[in-house]
Short mmCIF file of C-alpha atoms in Angstrom, two decimals:
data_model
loop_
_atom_site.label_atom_id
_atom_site.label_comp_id
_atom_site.label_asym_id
_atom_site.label_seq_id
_atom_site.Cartn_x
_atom_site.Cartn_y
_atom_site.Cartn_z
CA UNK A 1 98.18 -74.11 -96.12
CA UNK A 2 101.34 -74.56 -93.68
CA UNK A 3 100.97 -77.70 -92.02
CA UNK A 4 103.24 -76.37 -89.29
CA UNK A 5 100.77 -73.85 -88.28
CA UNK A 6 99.15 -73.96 -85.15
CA UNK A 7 95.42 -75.97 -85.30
CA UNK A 8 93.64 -73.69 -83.34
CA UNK A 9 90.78 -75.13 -81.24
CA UNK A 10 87.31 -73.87 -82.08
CA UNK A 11 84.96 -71.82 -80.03
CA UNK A 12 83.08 -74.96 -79.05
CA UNK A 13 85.80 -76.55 -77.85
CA UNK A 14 87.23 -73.23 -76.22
CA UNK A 15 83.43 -73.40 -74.48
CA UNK A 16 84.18 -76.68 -73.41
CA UNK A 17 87.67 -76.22 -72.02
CA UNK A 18 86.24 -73.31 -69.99
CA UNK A 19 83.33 -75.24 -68.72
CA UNK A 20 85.26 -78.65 -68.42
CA UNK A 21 88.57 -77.63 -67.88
CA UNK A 22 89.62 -80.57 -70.09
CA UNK A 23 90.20 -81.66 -73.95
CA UNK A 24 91.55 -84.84 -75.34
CA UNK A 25 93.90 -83.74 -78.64
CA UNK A 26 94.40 -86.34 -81.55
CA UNK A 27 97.87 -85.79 -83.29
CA UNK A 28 99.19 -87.20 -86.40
CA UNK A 29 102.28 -88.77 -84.78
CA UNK A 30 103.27 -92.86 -85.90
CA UNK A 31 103.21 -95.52 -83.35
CA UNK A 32 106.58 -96.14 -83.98
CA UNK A 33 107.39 -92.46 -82.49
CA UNK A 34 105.87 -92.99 -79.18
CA UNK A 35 107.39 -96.62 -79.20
CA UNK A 36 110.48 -95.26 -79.61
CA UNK A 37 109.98 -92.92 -76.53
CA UNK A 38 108.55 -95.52 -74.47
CA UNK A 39 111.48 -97.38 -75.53
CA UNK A 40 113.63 -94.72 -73.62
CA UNK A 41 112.01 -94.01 -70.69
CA UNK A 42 111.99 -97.73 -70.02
CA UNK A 43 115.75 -97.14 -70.06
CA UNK A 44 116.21 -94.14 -68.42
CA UNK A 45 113.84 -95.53 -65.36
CA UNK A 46 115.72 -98.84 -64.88
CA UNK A 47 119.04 -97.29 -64.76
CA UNK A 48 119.11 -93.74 -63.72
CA UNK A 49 115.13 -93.73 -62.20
CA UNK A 50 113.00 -90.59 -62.67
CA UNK A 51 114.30 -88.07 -64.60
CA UNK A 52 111.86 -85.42 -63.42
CA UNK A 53 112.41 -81.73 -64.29
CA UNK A 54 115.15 -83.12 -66.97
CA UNK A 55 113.05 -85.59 -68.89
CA UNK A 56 112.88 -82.42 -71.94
CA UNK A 57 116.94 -83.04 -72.45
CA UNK A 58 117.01 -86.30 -71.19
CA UNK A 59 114.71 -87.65 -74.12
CA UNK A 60 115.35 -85.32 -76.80
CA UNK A 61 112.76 -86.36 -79.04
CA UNK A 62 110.33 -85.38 -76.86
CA UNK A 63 110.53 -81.85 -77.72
CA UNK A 64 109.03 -82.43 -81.13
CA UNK A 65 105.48 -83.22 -79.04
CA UNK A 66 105.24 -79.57 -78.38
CA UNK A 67 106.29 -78.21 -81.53
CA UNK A 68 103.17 -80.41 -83.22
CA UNK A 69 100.73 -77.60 -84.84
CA UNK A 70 97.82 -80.01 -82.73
CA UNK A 71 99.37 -79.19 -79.48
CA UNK A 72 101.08 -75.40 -80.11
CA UNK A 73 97.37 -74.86 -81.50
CA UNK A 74 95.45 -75.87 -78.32
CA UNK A 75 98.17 -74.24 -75.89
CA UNK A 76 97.64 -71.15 -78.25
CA UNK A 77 93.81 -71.04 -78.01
CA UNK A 78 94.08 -70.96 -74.35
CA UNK A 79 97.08 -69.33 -73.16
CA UNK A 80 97.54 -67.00 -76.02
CA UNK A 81 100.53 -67.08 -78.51
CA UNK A 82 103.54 -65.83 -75.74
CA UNK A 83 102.84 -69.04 -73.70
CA UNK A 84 105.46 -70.36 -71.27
CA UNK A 85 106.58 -74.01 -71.28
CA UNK A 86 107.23 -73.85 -67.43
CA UNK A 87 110.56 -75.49 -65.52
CA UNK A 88 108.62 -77.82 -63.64
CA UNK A 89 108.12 -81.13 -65.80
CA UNK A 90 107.12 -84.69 -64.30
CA UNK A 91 107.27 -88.14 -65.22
CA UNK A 92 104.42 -90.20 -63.38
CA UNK A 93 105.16 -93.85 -63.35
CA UNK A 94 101.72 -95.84 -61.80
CA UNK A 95 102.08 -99.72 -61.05
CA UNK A 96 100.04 -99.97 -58.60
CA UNK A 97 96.74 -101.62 -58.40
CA UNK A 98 95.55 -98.85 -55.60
CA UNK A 99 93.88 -95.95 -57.29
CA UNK A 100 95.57 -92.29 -56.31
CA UNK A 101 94.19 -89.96 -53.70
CA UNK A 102 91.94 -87.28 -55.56
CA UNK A 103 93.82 -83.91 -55.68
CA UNK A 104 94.67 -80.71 -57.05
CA UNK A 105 98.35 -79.69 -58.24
CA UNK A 106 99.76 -77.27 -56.00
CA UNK A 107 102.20 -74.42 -57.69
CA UNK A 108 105.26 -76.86 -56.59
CA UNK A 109 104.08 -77.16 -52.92
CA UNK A 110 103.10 -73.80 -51.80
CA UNK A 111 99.06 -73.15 -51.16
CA UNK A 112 98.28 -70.03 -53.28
CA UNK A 113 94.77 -68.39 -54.56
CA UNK A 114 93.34 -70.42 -58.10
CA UNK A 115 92.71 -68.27 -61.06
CA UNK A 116 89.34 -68.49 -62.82
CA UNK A 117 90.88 -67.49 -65.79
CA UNK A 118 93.29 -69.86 -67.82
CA UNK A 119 96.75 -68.19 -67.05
CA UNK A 120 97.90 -72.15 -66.31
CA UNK A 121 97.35 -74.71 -67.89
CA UNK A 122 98.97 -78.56 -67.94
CA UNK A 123 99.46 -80.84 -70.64
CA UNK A 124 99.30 -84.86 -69.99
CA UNK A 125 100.77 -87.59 -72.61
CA UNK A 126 100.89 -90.94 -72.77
CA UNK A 127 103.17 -93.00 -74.74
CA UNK A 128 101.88 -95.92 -74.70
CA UNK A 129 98.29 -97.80 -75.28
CA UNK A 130 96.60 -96.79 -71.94
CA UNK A 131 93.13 -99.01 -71.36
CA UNK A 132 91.53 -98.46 -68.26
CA UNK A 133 92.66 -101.58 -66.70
CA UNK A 134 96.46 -99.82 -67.12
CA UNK A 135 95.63 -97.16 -64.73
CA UNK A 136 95.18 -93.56 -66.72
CA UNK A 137 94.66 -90.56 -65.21
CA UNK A 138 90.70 -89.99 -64.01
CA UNK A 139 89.84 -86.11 -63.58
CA UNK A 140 86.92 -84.53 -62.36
CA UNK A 141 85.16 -82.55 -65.80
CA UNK A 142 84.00 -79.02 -64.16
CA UNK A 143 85.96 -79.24 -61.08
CA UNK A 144 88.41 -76.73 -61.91
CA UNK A 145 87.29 -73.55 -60.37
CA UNK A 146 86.33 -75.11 -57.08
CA UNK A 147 88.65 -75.53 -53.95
CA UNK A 148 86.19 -78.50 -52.81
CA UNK A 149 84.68 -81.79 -54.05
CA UNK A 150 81.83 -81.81 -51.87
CA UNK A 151 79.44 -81.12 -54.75
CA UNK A 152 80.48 -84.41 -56.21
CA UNK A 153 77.87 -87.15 -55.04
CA UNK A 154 79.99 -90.10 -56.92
CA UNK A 155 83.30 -89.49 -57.42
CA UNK A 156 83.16 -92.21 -60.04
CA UNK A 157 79.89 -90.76 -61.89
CA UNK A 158 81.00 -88.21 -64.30
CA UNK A 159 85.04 -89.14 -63.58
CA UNK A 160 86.59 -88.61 -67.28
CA UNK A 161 89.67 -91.44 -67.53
CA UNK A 162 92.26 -90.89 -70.21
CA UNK A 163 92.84 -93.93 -71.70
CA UNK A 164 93.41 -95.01 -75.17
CA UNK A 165 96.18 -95.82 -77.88
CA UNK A 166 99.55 -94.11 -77.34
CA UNK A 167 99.70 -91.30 -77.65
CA UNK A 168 96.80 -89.79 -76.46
CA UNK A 169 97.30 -86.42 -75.18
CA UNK A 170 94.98 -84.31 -72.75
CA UNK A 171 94.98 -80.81 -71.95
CA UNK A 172 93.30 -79.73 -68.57
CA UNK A 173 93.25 -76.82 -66.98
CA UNK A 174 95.97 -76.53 -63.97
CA UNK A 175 93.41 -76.44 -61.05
CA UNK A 176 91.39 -79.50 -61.82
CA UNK A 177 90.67 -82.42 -59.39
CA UNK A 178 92.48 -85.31 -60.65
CA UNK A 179 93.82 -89.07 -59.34
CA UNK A 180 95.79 -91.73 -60.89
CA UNK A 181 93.51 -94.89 -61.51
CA UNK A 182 93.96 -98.59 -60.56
CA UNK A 183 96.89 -100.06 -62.45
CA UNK A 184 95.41 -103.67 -63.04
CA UNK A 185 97.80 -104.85 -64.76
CA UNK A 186 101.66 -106.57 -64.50
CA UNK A 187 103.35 -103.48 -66.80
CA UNK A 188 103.99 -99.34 -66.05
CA UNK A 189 102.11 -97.18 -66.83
CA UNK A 190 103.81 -93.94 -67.99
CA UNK A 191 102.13 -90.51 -68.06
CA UNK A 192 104.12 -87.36 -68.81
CA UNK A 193 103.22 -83.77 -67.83
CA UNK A 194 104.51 -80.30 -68.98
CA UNK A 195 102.81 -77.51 -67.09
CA UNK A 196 102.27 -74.18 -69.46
CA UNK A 197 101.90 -70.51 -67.90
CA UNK A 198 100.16 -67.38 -69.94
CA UNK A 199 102.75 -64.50 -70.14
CA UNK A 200 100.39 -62.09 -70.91
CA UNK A 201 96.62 -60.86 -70.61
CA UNK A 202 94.25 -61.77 -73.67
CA UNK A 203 93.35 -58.56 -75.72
CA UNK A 204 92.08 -60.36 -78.17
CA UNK A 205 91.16 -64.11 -79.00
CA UNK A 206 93.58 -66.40 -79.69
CA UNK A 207 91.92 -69.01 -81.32
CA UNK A 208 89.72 -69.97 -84.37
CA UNK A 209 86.85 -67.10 -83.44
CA UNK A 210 83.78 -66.95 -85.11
CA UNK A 211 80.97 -66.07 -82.79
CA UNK A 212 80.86 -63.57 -80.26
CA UNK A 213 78.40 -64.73 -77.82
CA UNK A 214 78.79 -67.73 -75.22
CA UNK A 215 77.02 -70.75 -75.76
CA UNK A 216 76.88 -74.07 -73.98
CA UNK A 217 79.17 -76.51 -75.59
CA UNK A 218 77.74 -79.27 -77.39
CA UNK A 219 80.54 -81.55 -76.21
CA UNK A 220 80.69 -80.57 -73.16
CA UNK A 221 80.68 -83.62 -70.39
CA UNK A 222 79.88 -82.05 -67.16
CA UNK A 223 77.01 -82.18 -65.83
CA UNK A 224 77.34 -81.57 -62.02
CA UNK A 225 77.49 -78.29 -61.55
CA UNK A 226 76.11 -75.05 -63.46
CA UNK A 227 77.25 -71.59 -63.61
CA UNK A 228 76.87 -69.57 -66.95
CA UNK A 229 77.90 -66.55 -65.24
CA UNK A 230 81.06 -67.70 -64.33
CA UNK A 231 81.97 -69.35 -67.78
CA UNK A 232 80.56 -66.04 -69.32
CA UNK A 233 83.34 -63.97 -67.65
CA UNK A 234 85.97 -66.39 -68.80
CA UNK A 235 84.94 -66.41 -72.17
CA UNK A 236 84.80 -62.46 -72.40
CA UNK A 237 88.04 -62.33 -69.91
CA UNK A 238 89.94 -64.45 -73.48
CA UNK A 239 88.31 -62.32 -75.65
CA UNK A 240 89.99 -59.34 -74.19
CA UNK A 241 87.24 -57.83 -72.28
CA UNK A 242 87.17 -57.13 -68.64
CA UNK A 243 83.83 -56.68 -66.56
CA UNK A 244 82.08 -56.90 -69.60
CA UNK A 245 79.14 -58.72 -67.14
CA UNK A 246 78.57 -55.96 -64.97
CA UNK A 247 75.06 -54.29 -65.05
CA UNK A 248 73.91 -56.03 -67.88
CA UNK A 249 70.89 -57.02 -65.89
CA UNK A 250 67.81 -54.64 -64.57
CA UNK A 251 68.47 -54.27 -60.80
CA UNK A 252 66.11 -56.97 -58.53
CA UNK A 253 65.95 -56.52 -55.27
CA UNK A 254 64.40 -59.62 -54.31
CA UNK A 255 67.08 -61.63 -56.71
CA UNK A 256 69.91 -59.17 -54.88
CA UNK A 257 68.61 -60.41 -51.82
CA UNK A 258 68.06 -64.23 -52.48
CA UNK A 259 71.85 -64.31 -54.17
CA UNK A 260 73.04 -62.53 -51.12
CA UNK A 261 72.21 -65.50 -49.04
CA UNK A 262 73.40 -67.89 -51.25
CA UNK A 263 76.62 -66.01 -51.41
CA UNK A 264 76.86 -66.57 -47.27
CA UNK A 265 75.89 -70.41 -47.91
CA UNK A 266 78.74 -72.97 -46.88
CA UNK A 267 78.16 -74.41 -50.26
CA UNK A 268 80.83 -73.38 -52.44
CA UNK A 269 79.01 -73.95 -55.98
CA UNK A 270 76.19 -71.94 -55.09
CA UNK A 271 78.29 -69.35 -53.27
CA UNK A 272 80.31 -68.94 -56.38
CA UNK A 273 77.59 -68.88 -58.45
CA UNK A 274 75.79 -66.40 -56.66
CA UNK A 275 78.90 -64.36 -56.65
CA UNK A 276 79.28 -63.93 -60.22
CA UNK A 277 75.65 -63.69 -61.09
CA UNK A 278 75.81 -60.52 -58.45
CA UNK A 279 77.77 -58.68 -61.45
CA UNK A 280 75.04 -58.35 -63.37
CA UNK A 281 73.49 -56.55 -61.05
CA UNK A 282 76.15 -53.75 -61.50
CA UNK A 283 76.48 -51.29 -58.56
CA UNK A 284 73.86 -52.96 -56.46
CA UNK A 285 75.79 -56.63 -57.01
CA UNK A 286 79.31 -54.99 -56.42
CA UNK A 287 78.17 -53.92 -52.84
CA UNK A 288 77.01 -57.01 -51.41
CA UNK A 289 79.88 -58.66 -53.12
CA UNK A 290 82.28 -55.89 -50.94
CA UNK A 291 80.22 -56.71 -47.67
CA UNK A 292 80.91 -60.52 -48.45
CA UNK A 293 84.10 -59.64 -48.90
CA UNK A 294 84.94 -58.50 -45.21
CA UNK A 295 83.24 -61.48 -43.62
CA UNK A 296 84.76 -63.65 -41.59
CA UNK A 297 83.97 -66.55 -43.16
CA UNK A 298 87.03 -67.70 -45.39
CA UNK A 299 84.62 -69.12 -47.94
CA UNK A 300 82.25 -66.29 -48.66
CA UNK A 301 85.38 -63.75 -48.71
CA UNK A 302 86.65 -65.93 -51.07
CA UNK A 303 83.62 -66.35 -53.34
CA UNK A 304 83.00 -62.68 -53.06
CA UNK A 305 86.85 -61.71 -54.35
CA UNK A 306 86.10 -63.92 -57.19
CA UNK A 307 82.87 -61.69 -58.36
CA UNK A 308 84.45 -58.69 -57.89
CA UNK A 309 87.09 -60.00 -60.82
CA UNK A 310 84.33 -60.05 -63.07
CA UNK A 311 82.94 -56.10 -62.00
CA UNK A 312 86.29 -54.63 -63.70
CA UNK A 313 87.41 -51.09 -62.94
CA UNK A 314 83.77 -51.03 -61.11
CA UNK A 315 85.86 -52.61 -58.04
CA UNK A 316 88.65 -50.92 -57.93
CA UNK A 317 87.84 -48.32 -55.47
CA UNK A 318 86.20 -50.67 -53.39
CA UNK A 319 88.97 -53.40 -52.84
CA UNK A 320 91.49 -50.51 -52.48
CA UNK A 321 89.17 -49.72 -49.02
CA UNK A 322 89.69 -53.38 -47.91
CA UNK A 323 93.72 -53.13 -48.02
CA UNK A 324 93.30 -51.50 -44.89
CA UNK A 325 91.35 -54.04 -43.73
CA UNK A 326 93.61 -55.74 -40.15
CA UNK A 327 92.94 -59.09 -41.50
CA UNK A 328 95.59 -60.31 -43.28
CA UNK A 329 93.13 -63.07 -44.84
CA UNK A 330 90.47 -60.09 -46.34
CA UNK A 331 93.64 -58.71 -47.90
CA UNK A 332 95.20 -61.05 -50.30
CA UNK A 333 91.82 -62.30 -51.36
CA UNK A 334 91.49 -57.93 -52.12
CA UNK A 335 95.11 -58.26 -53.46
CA UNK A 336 93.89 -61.04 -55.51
CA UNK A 337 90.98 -59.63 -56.85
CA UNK A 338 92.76 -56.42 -57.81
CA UNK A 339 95.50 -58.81 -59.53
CA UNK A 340 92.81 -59.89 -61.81
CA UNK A 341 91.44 -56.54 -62.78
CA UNK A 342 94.62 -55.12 -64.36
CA UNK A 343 95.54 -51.96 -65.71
CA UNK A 344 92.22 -50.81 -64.08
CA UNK A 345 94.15 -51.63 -60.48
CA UNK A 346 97.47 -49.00 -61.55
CA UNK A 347 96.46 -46.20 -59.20
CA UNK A 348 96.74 -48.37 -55.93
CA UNK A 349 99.97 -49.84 -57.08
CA UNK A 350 101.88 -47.89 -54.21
CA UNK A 351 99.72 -49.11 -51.41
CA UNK A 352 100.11 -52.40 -52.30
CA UNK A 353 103.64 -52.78 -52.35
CA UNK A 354 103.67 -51.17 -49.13
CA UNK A 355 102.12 -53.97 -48.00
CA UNK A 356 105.13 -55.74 -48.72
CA UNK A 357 107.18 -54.66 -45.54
CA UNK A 358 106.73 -56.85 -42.82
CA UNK A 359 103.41 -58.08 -44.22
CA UNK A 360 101.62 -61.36 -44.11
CA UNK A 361 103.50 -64.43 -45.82
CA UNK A 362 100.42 -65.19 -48.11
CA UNK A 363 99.65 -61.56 -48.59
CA UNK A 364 103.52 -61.13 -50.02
CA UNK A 365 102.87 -64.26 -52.26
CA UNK A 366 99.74 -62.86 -53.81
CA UNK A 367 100.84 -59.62 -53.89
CA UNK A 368 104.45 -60.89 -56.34
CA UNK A 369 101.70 -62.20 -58.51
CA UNK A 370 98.98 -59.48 -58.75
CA UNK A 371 102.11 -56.95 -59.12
CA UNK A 372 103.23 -58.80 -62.55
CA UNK A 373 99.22 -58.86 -63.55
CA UNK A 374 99.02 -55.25 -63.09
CA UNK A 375 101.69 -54.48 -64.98
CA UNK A 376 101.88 -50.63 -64.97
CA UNK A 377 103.10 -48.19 -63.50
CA UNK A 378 106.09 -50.63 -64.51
CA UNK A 379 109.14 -48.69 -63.12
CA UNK A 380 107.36 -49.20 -59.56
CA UNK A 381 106.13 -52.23 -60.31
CA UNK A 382 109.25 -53.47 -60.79
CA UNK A 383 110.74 -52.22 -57.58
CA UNK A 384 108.26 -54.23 -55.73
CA UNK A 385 109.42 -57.15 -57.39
CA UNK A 386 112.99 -56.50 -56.87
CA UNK A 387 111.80 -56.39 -53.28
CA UNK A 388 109.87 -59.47 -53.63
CA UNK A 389 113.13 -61.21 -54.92
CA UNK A 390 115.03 -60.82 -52.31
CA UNK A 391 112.25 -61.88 -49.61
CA UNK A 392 112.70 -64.37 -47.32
CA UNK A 393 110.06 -66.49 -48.46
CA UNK A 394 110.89 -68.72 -51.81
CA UNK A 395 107.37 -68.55 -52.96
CA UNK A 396 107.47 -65.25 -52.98
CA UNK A 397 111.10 -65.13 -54.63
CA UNK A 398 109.77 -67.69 -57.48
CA UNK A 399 106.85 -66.06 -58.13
CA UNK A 400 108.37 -62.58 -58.25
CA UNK A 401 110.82 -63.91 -61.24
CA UNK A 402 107.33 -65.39 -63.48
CA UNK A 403 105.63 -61.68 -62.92
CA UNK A 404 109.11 -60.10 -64.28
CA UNK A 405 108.78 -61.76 -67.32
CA UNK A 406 105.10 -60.27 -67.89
CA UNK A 407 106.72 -56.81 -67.89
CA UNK A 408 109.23 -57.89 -70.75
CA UNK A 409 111.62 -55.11 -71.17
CA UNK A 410 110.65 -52.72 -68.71
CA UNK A 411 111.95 -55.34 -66.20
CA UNK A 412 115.38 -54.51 -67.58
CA UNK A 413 115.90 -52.56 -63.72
CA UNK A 414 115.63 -56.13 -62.41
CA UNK A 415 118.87 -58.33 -64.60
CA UNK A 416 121.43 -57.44 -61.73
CA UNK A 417 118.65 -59.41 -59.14
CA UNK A 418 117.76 -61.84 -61.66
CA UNK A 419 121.29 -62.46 -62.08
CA UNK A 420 121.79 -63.19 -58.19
CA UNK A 421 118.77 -65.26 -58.01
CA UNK A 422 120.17 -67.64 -60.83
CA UNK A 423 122.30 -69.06 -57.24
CA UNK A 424 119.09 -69.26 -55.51
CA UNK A 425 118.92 -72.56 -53.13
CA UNK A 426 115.24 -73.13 -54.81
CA UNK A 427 114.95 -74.92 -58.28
CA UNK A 428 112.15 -72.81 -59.06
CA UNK A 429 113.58 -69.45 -58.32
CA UNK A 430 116.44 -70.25 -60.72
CA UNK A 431 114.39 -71.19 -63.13
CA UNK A 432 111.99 -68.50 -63.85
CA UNK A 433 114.93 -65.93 -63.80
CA UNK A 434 116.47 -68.06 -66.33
CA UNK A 435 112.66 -67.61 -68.18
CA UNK A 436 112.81 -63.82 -67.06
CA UNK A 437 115.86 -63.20 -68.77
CA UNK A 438 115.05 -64.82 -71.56
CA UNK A 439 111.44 -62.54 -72.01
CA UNK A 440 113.11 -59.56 -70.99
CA UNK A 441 115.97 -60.17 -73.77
CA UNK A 442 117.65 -56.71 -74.04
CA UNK A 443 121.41 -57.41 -74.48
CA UNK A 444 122.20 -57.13 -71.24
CA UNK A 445 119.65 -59.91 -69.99
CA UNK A 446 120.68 -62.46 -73.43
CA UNK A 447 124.85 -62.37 -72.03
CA UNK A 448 123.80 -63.21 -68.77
CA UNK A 449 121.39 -65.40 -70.30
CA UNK A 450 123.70 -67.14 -72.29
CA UNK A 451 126.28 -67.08 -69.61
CA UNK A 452 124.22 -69.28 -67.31
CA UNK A 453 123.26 -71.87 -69.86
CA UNK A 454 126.46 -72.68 -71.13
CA UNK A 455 127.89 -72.50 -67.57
CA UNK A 456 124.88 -75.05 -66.48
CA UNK A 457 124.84 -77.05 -70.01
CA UNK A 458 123.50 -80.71 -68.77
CA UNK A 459 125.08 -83.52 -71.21
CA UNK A 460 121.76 -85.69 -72.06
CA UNK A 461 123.89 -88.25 -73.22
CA UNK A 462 125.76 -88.62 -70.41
CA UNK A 463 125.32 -91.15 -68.05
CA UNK A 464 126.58 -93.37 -65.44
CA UNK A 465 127.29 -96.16 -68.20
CA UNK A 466 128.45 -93.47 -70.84
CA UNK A 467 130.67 -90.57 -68.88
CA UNK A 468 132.41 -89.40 -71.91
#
């Protein structure tokens, strides 16, 4: 067997990802290697301070973390093999003996519309031994797919900390609630984190498959909140199938009814999970999901755009009737929706870029992402997103450059734009059209490609001590 192959996770612990939204990983790696690295980043932080976004080339070493068949394995299993190591890296450095506000990660400061379905996920490492009186990170098992914590009675209760010997490593999806602990103690408390991106829809699983059907994972930790229908979808959604939940359940009126209500409740668990257990009502569900869909309540809208992801080409039609809708807020969640549904969105392609001149701000941003979902018809596609890069808005710019790189060479149209954006005043924007370049890699795209990087090339050994 090739030890460098990745170690794929297994469907429980794919179960418990989706239902958890976090795994710890166990590599192989001596304690002398993450003493030397701790070793460095003591360094770099008392004489040049955060490295942030340059920590990869600062520490060289590091790099051999994510080419460990432990981590490629588990970043494989849930982002698929064509996953993105994304421009945005952090070091977090905790001394303090205050615990950390309880948040979600926002996509580098802009508010944008969570996916259900793992296109993001973040990597955290420690280097050092991390008890809990050191301050590691807490998160929130289960909280991933939910914009609140209200359904949390003790924050403290099911609260999953990540401590132990150095180098422990924990993969979480992007969206989940998470703090930084009390730091007790007199020393730092280093935590690194990489953030990964899915380039592409599943069609198939990625990881080591065995069973078909869903199951509740027998390591899974939380306990606070229960939705098979929503984990269902997921687990279908990586397998490669979309809307595989719809109808599969004889139509109920009085069910219909009860989960319309709970759909309209102000509690987002049990709006969400009425929302997805709708599907199985097929046609019947997908209606009242529509109707929910238009209502003026942010929250129900929002729950209802999230079941019609799981109807599949049943709700295309449907959400194409609600671009036309006057409020800009009924849109992108119908924008969104359609995003996640694929392929089976193609044939409204046209009206939704139209709703790129002079739309909505947040409409814009979720249509440069739904556009790179989509991904076909690609030549028009891509003229959206050449139009996207050039908007005013650097959310929409950055986010237009990351769906670019979904369409691989069939964004070839887009290197001239690509090119210009690599002067872009945002970090972010320059980055992913480096990343674009690089995954649309006709020649054309690899000498501007190459171009930039040498013309950028950042020394890692040079500092203010050491200038040449």
């Amino acid at each position: 067997m090739n030890q460098n192959l990745p170690k794929l996770l297994t469907d429980d612990q794919m179960q418990t990802f989706i239902k958890d939204g976090v795994l710890r990983l166990k590599t192989d790696f001596s304690n002398e290697f993450h003493a030397r690295l701790l070793e460095q980043l003591n360094e770099v932080f008392e004489n040049e301070g955060n490295p942030g976004n340059n920590v990869l080339p600062r520490i060289r070493e590091l790099r051999k973390v994510f080419e460990h068949p432990v981590i490629t394995g588990a970043l494989t299993s849930v982002l698929g093999p064509n996953y993105l190591m994304h421009t945005h890296r952090h070091c977090h450095y905790n001394a303090l003996p205050k615990a950390g506000a309880w948040h979600k990660d926002s996509y580098w400061g802009f508010e944008r519309m969570n996916n259900h379905h793992p296109w993001w996920a973040m990597i955290m490492y420690f280097p050092q031994d991390t008890p809990i009186e050191l301050g590691p990170t807490g998160v929130m098992p289960g909280s991933h797919n939910y914009k609140t914590r209200t359904f949390v009675q003790d924050d403290t209760e099911e609260e999953l900390t990540a401590n132990g010997e150095a180098g422990t490593f924990v993969l979480i999806h992007f969206d989940i609630w998470h703090r930084s602990t009390s730091n007790l103690t007199s020393q730092p408390r280093y935590m690194l984190k990489f953030e990964f991106m899915r380039t592409e829809a599943p069609s198939e699983p990625s990881w080591d498959y065995k069973d078909s059907k869903w199951r509740m994972p027998a390591t899974s930790v939380a306990n606070s909140v229960q939705s098979s229908a929503m984990w269902e979808d997921t687990w279908n959604w990586l397998r490669g199938e979309i809307g595989s939940l719809y109808g599969t359940e004889t139509v109920n009126e009085e069910k219909i009814v009860q989960l319309a209500s709970q759909l309209a409740e102000d509690d987002e668990p049990v709006a969400l999970h009425a929302a997805y257990e709708l599907v199985r009502y097929g046609d019947a569900g997908k209606n009242v999901l529509l109707e929910a869909l238009r209502s003026d309540n942010k929250w129900t809208s929002m729950c209802a755009a999230y079941g019609l992801t799981a109807c599949g080409q049943h709700a295309a039609e449907g959400l194409g009737l609600v671009l036309n809708d006057s409020r800009k807020r009924q849109v992108k969640h119908a924008v969104f929706a359609l995003g996640e549904l694929q392929h089976h969105a193609a044939r409204l392609v046209p009206q939704i870029i139209s709703l790129l001149d002079g739309g909505d701000v947040k409409v814009r941003r979720t249509i440069a992402d739904a556009l790179g979902m989509i991904g076909e018809p690609a030549k028009e596609i891509v003229e959206g997103l050449i139009a996207c890069l050039k908007d005013e808005d650097e959310q929409v710019r950055f986010t237009a450059a990351l769906s670019l790189l979904r369409l691989r060479e069939a964004a070839a149209p887009a290197i001239p734009y690509l090119e210009e954006a690599l002067e872009d005043d945002n970090r972010y924007v320059r980055g992913h059209a480096v990343e674009a370049l690089r995954y649309i890699n006709t020649e054309e795209a690899r000498e501007v490609l190459i171009n930039e990087l040498i013309q950028s090339r950042w020394c890692s050994i040079t500092t203010k001590t050491s200038t040449f």
